Each structure stands twice: as structure tokens, then as C-alpha cells.
mmCIF file of C-alpha atoms in Angstrom:
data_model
loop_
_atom_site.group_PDB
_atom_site.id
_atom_site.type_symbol
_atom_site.label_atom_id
_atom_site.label_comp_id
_atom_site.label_asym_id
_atom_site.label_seq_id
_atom_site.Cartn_x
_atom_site.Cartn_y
_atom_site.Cartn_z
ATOM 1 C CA UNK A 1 72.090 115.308 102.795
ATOM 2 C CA UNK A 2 75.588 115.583 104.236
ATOM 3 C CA UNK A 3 78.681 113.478 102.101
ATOM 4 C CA UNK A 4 80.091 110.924 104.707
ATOM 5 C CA UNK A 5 82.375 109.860 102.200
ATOM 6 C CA UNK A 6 86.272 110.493 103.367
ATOM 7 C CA UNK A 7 89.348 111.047 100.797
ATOM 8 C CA UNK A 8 92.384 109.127 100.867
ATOM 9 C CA UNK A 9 94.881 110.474 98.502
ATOM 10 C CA UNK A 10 97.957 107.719 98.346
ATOM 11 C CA UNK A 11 101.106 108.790 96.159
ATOM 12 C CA UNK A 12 101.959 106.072 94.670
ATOM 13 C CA UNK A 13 101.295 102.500 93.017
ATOM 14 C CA UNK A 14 102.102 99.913 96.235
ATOM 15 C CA UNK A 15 103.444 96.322 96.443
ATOM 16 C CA UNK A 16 101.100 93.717 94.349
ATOM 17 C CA UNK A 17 98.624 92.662 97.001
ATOM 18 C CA UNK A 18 98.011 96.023 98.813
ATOM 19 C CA UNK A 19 97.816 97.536 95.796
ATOM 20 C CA UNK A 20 94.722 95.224 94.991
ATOM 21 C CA UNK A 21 93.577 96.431 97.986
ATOM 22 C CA UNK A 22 93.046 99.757 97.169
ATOM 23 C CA UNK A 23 91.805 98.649 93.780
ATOM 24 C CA UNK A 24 88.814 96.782 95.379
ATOM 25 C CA UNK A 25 88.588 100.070 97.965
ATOM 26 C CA UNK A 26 87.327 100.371 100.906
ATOM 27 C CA UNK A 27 83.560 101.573 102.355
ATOM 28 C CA UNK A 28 83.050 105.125 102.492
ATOM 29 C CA UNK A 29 86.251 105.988 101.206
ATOM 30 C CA UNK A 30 87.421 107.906 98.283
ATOM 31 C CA UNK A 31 90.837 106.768 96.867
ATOM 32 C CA UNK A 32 93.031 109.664 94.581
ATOM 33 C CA UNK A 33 96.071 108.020 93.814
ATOM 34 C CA UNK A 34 99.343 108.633 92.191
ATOM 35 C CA UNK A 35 100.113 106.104 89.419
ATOM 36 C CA UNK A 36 102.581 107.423 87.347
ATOM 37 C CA UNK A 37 106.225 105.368 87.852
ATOM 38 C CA UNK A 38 108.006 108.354 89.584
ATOM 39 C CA UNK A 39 107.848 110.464 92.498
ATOM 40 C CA UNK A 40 104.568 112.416 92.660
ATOM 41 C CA UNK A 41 105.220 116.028 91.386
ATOM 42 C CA UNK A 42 105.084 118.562 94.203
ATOM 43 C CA UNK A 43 102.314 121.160 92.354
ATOM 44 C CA UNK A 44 100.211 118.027 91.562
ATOM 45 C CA UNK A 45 100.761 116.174 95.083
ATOM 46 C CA UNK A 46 99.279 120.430 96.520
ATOM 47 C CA UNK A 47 96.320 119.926 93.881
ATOM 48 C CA UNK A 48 95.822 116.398 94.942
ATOM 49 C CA UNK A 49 95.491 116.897 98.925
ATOM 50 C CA UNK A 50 92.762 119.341 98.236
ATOM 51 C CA UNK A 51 90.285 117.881 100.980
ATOM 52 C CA UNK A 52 91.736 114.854 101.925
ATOM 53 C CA UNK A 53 91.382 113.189 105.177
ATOM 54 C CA UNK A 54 93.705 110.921 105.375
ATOM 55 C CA UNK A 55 97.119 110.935 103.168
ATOM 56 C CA UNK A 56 99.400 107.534 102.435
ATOM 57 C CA UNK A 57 102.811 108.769 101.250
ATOM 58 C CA UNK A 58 106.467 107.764 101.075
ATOM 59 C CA UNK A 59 109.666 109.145 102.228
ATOM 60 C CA UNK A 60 110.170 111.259 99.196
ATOM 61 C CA UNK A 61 107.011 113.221 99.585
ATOM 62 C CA UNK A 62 107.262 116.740 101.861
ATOM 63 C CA UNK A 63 104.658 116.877 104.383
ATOM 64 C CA UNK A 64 105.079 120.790 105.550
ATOM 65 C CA UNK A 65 102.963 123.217 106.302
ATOM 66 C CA UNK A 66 102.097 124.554 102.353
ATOM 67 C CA UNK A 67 100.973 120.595 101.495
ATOM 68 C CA UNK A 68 98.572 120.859 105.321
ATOM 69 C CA UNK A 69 97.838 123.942 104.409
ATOM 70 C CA UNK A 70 96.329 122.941 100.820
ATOM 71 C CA UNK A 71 94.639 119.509 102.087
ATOM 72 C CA UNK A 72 92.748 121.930 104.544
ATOM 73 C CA UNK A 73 91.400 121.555 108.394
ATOM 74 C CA UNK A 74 89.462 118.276 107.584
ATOM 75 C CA UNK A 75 92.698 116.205 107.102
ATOM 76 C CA UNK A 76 93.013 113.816 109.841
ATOM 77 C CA UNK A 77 96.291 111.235 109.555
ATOM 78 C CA UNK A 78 99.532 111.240 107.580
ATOM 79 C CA UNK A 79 100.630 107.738 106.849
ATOM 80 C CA UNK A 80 104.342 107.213 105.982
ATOM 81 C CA UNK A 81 105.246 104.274 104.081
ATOM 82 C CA UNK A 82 108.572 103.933 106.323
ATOM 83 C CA UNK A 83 110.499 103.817 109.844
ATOM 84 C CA UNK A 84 111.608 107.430 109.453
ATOM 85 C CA UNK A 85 110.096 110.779 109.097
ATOM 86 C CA UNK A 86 112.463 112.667 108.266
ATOM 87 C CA UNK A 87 110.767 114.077 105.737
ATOM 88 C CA UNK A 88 107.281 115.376 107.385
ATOM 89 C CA UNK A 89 107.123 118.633 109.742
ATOM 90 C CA UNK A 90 105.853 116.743 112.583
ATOM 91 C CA UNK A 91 105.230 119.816 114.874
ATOM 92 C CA UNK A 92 102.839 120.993 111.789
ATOM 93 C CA UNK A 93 101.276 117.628 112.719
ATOM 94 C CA UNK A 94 100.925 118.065 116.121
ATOM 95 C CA UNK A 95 99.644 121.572 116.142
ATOM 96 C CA UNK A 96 96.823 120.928 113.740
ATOM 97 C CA UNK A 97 96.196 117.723 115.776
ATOM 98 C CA UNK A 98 97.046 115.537 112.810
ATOM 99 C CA UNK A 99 98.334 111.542 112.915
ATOM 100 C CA UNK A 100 101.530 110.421 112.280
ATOM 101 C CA UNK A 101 101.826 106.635 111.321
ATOM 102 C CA UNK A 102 104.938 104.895 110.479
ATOM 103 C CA UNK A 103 105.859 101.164 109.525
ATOM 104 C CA UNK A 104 108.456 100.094 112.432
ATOM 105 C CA UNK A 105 109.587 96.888 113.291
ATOM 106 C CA UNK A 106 109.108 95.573 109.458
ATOM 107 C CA UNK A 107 111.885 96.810 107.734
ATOM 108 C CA UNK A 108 114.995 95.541 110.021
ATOM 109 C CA UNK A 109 115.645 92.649 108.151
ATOM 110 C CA UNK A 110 116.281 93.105 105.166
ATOM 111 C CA UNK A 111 117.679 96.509 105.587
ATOM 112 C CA UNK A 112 120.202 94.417 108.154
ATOM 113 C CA UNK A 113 120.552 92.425 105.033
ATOM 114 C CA UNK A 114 121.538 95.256 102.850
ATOM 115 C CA UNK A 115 123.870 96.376 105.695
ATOM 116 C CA UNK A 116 125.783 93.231 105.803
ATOM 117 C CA UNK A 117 126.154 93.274 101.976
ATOM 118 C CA UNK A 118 127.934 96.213 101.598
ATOM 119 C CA UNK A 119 129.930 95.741 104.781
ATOM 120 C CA UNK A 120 131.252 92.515 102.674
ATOM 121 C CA UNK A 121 131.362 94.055 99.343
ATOM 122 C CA UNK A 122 133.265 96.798 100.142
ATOM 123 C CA UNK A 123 135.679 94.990 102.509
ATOM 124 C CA UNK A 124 136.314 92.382 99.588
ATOM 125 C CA UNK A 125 136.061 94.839 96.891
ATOM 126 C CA UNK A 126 133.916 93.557 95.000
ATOM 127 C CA UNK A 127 132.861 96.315 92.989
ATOM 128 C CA UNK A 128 136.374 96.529 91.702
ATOM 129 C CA UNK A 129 136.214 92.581 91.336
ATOM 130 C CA UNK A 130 132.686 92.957 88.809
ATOM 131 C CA UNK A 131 134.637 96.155 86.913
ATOM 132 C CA UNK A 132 137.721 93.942 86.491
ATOM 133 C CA UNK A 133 135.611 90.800 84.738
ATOM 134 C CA UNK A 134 133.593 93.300 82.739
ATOM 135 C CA UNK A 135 136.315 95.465 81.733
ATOM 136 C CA UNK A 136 138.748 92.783 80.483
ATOM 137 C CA UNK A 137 141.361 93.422 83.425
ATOM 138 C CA UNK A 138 141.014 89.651 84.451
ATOM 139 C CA UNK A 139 144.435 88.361 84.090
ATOM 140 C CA UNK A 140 145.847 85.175 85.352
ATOM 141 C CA UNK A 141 146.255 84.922 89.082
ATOM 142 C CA UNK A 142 148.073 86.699 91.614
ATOM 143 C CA UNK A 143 148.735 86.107 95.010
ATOM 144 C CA UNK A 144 148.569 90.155 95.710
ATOM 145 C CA UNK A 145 145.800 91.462 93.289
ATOM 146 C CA UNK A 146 142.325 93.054 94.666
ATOM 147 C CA UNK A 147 142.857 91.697 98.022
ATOM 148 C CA UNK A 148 140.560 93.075 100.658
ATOM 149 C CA UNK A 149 139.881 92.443 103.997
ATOM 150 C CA UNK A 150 137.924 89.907 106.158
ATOM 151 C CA UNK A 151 135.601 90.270 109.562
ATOM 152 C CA UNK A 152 137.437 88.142 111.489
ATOM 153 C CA UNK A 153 139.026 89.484 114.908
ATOM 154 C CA UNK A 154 137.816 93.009 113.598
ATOM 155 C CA UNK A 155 135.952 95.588 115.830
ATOM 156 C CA UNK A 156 132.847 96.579 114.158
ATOM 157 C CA UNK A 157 131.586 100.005 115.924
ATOM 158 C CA UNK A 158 127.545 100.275 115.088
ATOM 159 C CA UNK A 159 126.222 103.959 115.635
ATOM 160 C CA UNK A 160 122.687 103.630 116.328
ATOM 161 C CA UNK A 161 121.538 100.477 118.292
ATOM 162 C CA UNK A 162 117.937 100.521 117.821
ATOM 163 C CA UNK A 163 116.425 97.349 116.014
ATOM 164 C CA UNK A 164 118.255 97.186 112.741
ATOM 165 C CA UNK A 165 121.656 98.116 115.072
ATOM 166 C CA UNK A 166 121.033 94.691 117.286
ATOM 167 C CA UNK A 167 120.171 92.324 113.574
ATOM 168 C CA UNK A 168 123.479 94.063 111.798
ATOM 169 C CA UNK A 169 125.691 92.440 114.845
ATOM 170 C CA UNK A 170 123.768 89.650 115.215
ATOM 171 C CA UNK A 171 124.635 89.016 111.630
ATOM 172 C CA UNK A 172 128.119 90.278 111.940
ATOM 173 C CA UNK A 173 128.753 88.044 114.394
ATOM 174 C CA UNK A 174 128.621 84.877 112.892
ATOM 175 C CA UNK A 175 131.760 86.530 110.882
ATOM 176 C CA UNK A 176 134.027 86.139 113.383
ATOM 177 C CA UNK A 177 134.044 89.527 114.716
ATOM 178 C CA UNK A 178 135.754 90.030 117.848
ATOM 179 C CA UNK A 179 135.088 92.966 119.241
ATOM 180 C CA UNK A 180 131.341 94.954 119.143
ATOM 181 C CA UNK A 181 131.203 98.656 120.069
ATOM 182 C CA UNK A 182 128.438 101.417 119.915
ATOM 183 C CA UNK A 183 126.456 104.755 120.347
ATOM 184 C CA UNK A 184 123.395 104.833 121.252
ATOM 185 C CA UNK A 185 121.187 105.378 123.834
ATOM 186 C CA UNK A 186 119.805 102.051 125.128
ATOM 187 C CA UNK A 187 121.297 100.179 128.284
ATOM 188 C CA UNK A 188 124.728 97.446 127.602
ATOM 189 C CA UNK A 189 122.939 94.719 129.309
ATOM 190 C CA UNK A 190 119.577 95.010 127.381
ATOM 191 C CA UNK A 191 121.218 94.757 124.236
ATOM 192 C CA UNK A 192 124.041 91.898 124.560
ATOM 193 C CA UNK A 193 120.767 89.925 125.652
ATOM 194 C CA UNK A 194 119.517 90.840 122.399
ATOM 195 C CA UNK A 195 122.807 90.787 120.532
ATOM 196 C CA UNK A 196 123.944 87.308 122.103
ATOM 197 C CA UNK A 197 127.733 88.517 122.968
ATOM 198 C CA UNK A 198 129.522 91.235 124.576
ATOM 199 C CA UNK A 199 129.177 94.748 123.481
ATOM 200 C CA UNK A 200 130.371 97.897 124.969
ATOM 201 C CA UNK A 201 129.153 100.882 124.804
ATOM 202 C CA UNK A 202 132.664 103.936 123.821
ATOM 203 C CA UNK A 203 132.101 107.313 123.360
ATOM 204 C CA UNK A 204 132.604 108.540 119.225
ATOM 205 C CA UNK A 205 135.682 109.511 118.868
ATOM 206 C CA UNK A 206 137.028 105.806 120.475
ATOM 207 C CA UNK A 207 134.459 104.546 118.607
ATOM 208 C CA UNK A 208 136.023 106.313 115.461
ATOM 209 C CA UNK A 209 139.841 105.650 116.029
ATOM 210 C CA UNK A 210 139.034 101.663 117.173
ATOM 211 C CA UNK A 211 136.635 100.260 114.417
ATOM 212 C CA UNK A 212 138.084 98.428 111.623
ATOM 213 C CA UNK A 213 134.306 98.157 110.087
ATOM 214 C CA UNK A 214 131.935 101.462 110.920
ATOM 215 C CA UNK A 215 127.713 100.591 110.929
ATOM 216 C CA UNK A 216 125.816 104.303 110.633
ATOM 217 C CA UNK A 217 122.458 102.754 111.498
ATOM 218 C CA UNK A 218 120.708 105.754 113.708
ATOM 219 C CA UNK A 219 117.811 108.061 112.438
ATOM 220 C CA UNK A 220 118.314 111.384 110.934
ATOM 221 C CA UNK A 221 117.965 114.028 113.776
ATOM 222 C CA UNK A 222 119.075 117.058 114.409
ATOM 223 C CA UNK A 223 121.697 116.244 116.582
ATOM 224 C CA UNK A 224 122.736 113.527 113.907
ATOM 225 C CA UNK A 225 122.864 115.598 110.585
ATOM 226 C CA UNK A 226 126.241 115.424 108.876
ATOM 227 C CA UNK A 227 127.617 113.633 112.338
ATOM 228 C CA UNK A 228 130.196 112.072 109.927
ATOM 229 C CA UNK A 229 131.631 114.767 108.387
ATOM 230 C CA UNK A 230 135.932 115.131 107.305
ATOM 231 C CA UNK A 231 136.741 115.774 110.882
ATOM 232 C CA UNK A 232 135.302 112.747 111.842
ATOM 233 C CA UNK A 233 136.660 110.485 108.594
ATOM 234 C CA UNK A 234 139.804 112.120 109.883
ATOM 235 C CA UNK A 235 140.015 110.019 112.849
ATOM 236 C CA UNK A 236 138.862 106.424 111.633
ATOM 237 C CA UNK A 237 141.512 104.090 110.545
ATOM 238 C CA UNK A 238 142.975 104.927 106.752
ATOM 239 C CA UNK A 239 141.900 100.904 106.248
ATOM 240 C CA UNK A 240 138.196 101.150 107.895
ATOM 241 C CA UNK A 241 134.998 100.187 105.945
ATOM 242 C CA UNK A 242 132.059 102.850 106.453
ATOM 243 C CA UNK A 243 129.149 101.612 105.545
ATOM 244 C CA UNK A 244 125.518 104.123 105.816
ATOM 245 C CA UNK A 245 122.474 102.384 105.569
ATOM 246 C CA UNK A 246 120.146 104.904 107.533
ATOM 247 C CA UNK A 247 119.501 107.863 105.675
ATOM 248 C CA UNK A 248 122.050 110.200 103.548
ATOM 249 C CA UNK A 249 121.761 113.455 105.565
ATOM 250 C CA UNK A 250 124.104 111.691 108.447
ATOM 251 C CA UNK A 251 127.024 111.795 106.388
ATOM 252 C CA UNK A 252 128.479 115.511 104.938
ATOM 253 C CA UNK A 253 129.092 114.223 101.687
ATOM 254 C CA UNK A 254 131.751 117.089 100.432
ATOM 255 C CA UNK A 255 133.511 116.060 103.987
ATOM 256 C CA UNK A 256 132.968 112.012 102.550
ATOM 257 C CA UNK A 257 134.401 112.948 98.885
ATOM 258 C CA UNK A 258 137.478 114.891 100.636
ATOM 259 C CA UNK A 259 138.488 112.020 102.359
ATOM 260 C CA UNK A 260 138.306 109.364 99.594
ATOM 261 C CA UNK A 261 139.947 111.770 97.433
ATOM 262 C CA UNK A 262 142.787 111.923 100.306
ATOM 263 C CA UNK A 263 143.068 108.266 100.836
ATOM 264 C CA UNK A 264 141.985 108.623 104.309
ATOM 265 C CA UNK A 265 139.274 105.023 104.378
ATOM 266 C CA UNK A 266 139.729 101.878 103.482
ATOM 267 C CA UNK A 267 136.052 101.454 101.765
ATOM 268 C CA UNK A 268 133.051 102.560 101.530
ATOM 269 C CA UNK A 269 129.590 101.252 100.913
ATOM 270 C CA UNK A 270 126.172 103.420 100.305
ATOM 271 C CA UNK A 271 122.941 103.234 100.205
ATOM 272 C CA UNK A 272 121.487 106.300 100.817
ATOM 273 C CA UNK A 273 122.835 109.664 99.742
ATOM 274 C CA UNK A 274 122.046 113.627 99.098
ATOM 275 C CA UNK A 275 120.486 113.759 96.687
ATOM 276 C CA UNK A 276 118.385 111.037 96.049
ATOM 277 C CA UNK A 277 118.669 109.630 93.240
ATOM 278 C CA UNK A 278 122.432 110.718 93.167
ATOM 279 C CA UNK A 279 123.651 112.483 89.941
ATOM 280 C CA UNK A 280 125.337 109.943 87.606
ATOM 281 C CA UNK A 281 128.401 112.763 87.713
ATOM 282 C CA UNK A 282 129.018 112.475 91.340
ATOM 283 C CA UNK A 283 132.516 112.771 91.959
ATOM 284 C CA UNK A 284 131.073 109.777 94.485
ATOM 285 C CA UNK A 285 130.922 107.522 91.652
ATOM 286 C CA UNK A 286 134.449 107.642 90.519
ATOM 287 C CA UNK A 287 135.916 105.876 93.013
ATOM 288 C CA UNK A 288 136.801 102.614 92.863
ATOM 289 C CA UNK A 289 136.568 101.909 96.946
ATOM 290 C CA UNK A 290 132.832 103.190 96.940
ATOM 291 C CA UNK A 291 130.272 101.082 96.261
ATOM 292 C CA UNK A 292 126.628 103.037 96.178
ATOM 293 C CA UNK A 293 123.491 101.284 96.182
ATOM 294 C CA UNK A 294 120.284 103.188 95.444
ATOM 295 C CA UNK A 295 117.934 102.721 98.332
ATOM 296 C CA UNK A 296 116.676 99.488 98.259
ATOM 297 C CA UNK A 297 118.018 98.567 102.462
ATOM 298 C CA UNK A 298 114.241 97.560 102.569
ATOM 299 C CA UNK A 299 113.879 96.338 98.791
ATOM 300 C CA UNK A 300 112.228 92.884 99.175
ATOM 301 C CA UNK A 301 108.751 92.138 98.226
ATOM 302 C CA UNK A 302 108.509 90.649 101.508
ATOM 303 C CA UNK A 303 108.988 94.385 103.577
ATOM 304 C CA UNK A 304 107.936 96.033 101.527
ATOM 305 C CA UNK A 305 104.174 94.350 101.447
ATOM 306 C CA UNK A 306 104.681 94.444 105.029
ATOM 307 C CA UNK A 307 105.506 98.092 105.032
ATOM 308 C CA UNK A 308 102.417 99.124 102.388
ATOM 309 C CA UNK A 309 100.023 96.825 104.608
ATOM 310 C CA UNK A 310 100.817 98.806 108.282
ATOM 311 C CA UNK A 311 100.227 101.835 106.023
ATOM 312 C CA UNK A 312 97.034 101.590 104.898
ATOM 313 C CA UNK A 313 96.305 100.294 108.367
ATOM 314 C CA UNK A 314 97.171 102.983 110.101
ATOM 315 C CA UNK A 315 95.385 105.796 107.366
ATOM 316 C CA UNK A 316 92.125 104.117 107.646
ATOM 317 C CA UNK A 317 92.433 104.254 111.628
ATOM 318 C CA UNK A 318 92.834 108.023 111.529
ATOM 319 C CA UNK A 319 90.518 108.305 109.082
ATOM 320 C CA UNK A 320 87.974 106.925 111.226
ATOM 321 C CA UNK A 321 89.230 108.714 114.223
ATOM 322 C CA UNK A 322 90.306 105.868 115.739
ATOM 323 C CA UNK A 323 94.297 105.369 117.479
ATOM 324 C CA UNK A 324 96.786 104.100 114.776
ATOM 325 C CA UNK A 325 98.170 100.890 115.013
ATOM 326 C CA UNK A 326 101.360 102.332 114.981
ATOM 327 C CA UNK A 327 101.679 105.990 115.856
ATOM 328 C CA UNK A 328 105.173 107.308 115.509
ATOM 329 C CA UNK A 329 105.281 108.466 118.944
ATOM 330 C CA UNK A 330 104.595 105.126 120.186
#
């Protein structure tokens, strides 16, 4: 008698409810899953794909061709647990007719959240403030000490206006920001509809000399890898606040260290770097004017039950041959 039964391999425990999910399983299906509280381990997550058809992973797991290559011919749909896909070979994908899946549209508010955050904690220094307090450098007050900067009548340049670029300046706005600029490549008028206000669209290096507060919101493409690099810190304003909330590999992060070292930005606020997690002796982490979070712009238990949910939505589709829900191609 044939086996009907498919194999989902998922790489890791998920958010409270789908996890119970997968506990109660699903008809017909097979569930491997990585349970251990770290990243799977690449020799166990080859051993592990060994006839899967469908695989749910996350953004720190390698989809190439040596992890297709061990699941085997049968596999059917890779389901990322995020936006971006950076980290999966998609031509692999495409020329072994494989799925992609990807959780859009979830994930914009609260990484907008995170965005806003560290635009405000870096401009008012806060992570000097917290040192100060827990350090014992609290004196009495002074009319000049730790004072930062504030939003209003500032131009905020945003360098990616997809979803998450539209909710940072709709969020920004309410600052009193004056002035909105961007890259990207979607049309003025669609987005001030969506933005509520006037925005203009400059080309980078305007973008770079103008902005008192710098967004990096775009995906990590080839054309975008180490776009900010010490050339381009070169040109921004020596009081600007750079703020990266998309993926570390958009920022050359030697070119970033040269120009805090030189005194060339105003602030600086992370939450995504290269490597990930980042060494705790990162010549990053030494300056007081950097603030680096470690990649939680979707950390709620709201997204991320959202994001775990459109996952397993879209690997059971492919698994069943059907269309995902949410294809990355879409």
C-alpha cells in the first residue's frame, strides 16, 4: 500500500497558540520539529529535511541548494516565517519548481514601532541617559547635560517606501516633522494618500546631505547591499540620526564603525546587524551614540502569532499542491 502521509519539518518552537497547533497536528501530515531554544544546527537541519515535503523555517535558516538537495525531489513548499528572503536561494526554488511563502503585510506595525523607538532614543540619547542612572553619573541638573535633539521641523528621509516606509512617517508625523523625503520606487501621489502629507520623492545623495533623521526601511537586494557604506555616512549631516530597521547587510558596518569613530553622525540606532547575534566585543558596542537592539522590529506576541499562523498556512497549501496564500512573488 502506498504512504500518503507528507513530512513537514518546522525549525523551531512557534508563538503559544500555533505552536498548539502543531502539537494537535494536522491529517496526513508528519511533523519533525526543532525544539531546542536556539537556531537549528545546519548538519542536523541537512539530516532533518531528509524527505520532507513541505519545510516551515525562519530567517536564520539557509535554504540553498545542499539543504534542497538533501530534502530530495519530493519537497514541495518552503515557508518563511518572515517578509524577507534574504536568506533562501530562490532561483534553487524556482528551478526545482518549489514554493516560496512569506508572511507580508503582518509585521509593519510593530516593526514601524521599533523604528520610531530608536529614531527617539537615539535622538534623545537615551542610552546614555539609562548608563548615566545606572552608573552613578546622575548629578544635579544642568541646563546643557545629555541634550539631544527633537523631530520637530526636521526632514526625515525614509529609504524604502514599501508598507513599513508609509507607517514609520505616518508615525513620524505626528512629531512635528516638517519635511518627508524618500527612495523608492512607488509613485509620490500614491503614497502621500497613504502617508496623509506631502512627500517628495530626491534622489540619495540629496536625500543624504538634507535629512536630519535617516529611515533604512528597504529589503536586502543586490542592488541594496552595503548601500550605506563610509562614502555615503560621509555625506549625511555630522548631527543626523540613522536608524536601520530592515536587515543588517544594507549597512557596511566597517564603513558604519569608521564614521562613529570619526564623529561624522549624530546617532545611531540598530536593530539588525552582521552578524547576528552581534559579538559582545563589537567595536559597535562602545559607543555611546549607538544604541543596538537585537532583532525584535517584529517582537510582539501579537506579529509574531500572526506571522507563525500565515506560515503554517501557506506550508500546508503547498503541501497539498494547492496556491499559497501568500506566495512571495505575489
Amino acid at each position: 500500500m502506498t504512504d500518503l502521509r507528507s513530512k513537514l519539518l518546522v525549525t523551531r518552537t512557534l508563538p503559544q497558540l500555533s505552536q498548539a497547533r502543531l502539537d494537535k497536528g494536522f491529517e496526513g501530515v508528519d511533523i519533525v520539529q526543532w525544539k531546542e531554544d536556539c537556531a537549528i544546527p545546519r548538519q542536523e537541519f541537512l539530516k532533518l529535511a531528509k524527505g520532507a515535503d513541505g519545510i516551515l523555517c525562519l530567517l536564520t535558516d539557509k535554504i540553498d541548494a545542499e539543504l534542497l538537495d538533501a530534502a530530495g525531489p519530493q519537497l514541495k513548499v518552503v515557508s518563511t516565517m518572515s517578509v524577507g528572503y534574504d536568506h533562501v536561494t530562490v532561483s534553487e526554488l524556482e528551478a526545482r519548481k518549489i514554493a516560496l511563502g512569506i508572511t507580508p503585510g503582518v509585521l509593519t506595525e510593530a516593526t514601524a514601532d521599533t523604528t520610531v523607538l530608536l529614531v527617539l532614543s537615539a535622538a534623545r540619547r537615551l542610552r546614555e541617559g539609562v548608563d548615566a542612572v545606572i552608573q552613578g553619573k546622575w548629578g544635579t541638573w544642568s541646563p546643557t547635560w545629555l541634550l539631544g535633539s527633537q523631530l520637530t521641523d526636521k526632514t526625515v528621509g525614509i529609504v524604502g517606501l514599501g508598507r513599513i516606509g508609509v507607517a514609520v512617517a505616518q508615525r513620524l508625523k505626528v512629531f512635528g516633522v516638517k519635511k518627508f523625503v524618500y527612495q523608492g520606487t512607488r509613485p509620490k501621489k500614491e503614497i502621500e494618500k497613504e502617508v496623509g502629507g506631502e512627500i517628495e520623492f530626491v534622489h540619495m545623495d540629496r536625500l543624504l546631505k538634507e535629512s536630519d533623521v535617516i529611515c533604512v526601511c528597504c529589503a536586502l537586494t543586490d542592488s541594496t547591499k552595503n548601500m550605506f557604506n563610509y562614502e555615503a555616512f560621509s555625506k549625511m549631516k555630522n548631527s543626523v540620526v540613522f536608524v536601520n530597521t530592515a536587515r543588517g547587510g544594507i549597512v557596511e558596518q566597517n564603513g558604519l564603525i569608521r564614521a562613529l569613530r570619526e564623529g561624522k553622525l549624530g546617532s545611531v540606532g540598530l536593530d539588525v546587524t552582521v552578524p547576528e547575534p552581534l559579538p559582545t566585543d563589537s567595536e559597535l558596542l562602545t559607543f555611546p551614540n549607538c544604541i543596538v537592539l537585537p532583532h525584535i522590529g517584529s517582537g510582539t506576541l501579537e506579529t509574531r502569532t500572526a506571522m507563525s499562523e500565515i506560515a503554517i498556512e501557506n506550508v500546508l497549501s503547498g503541501i497539498k499542491g494547492e496556491r499559497l496564500p501568500h506566495p512571495h512573488d505575489a
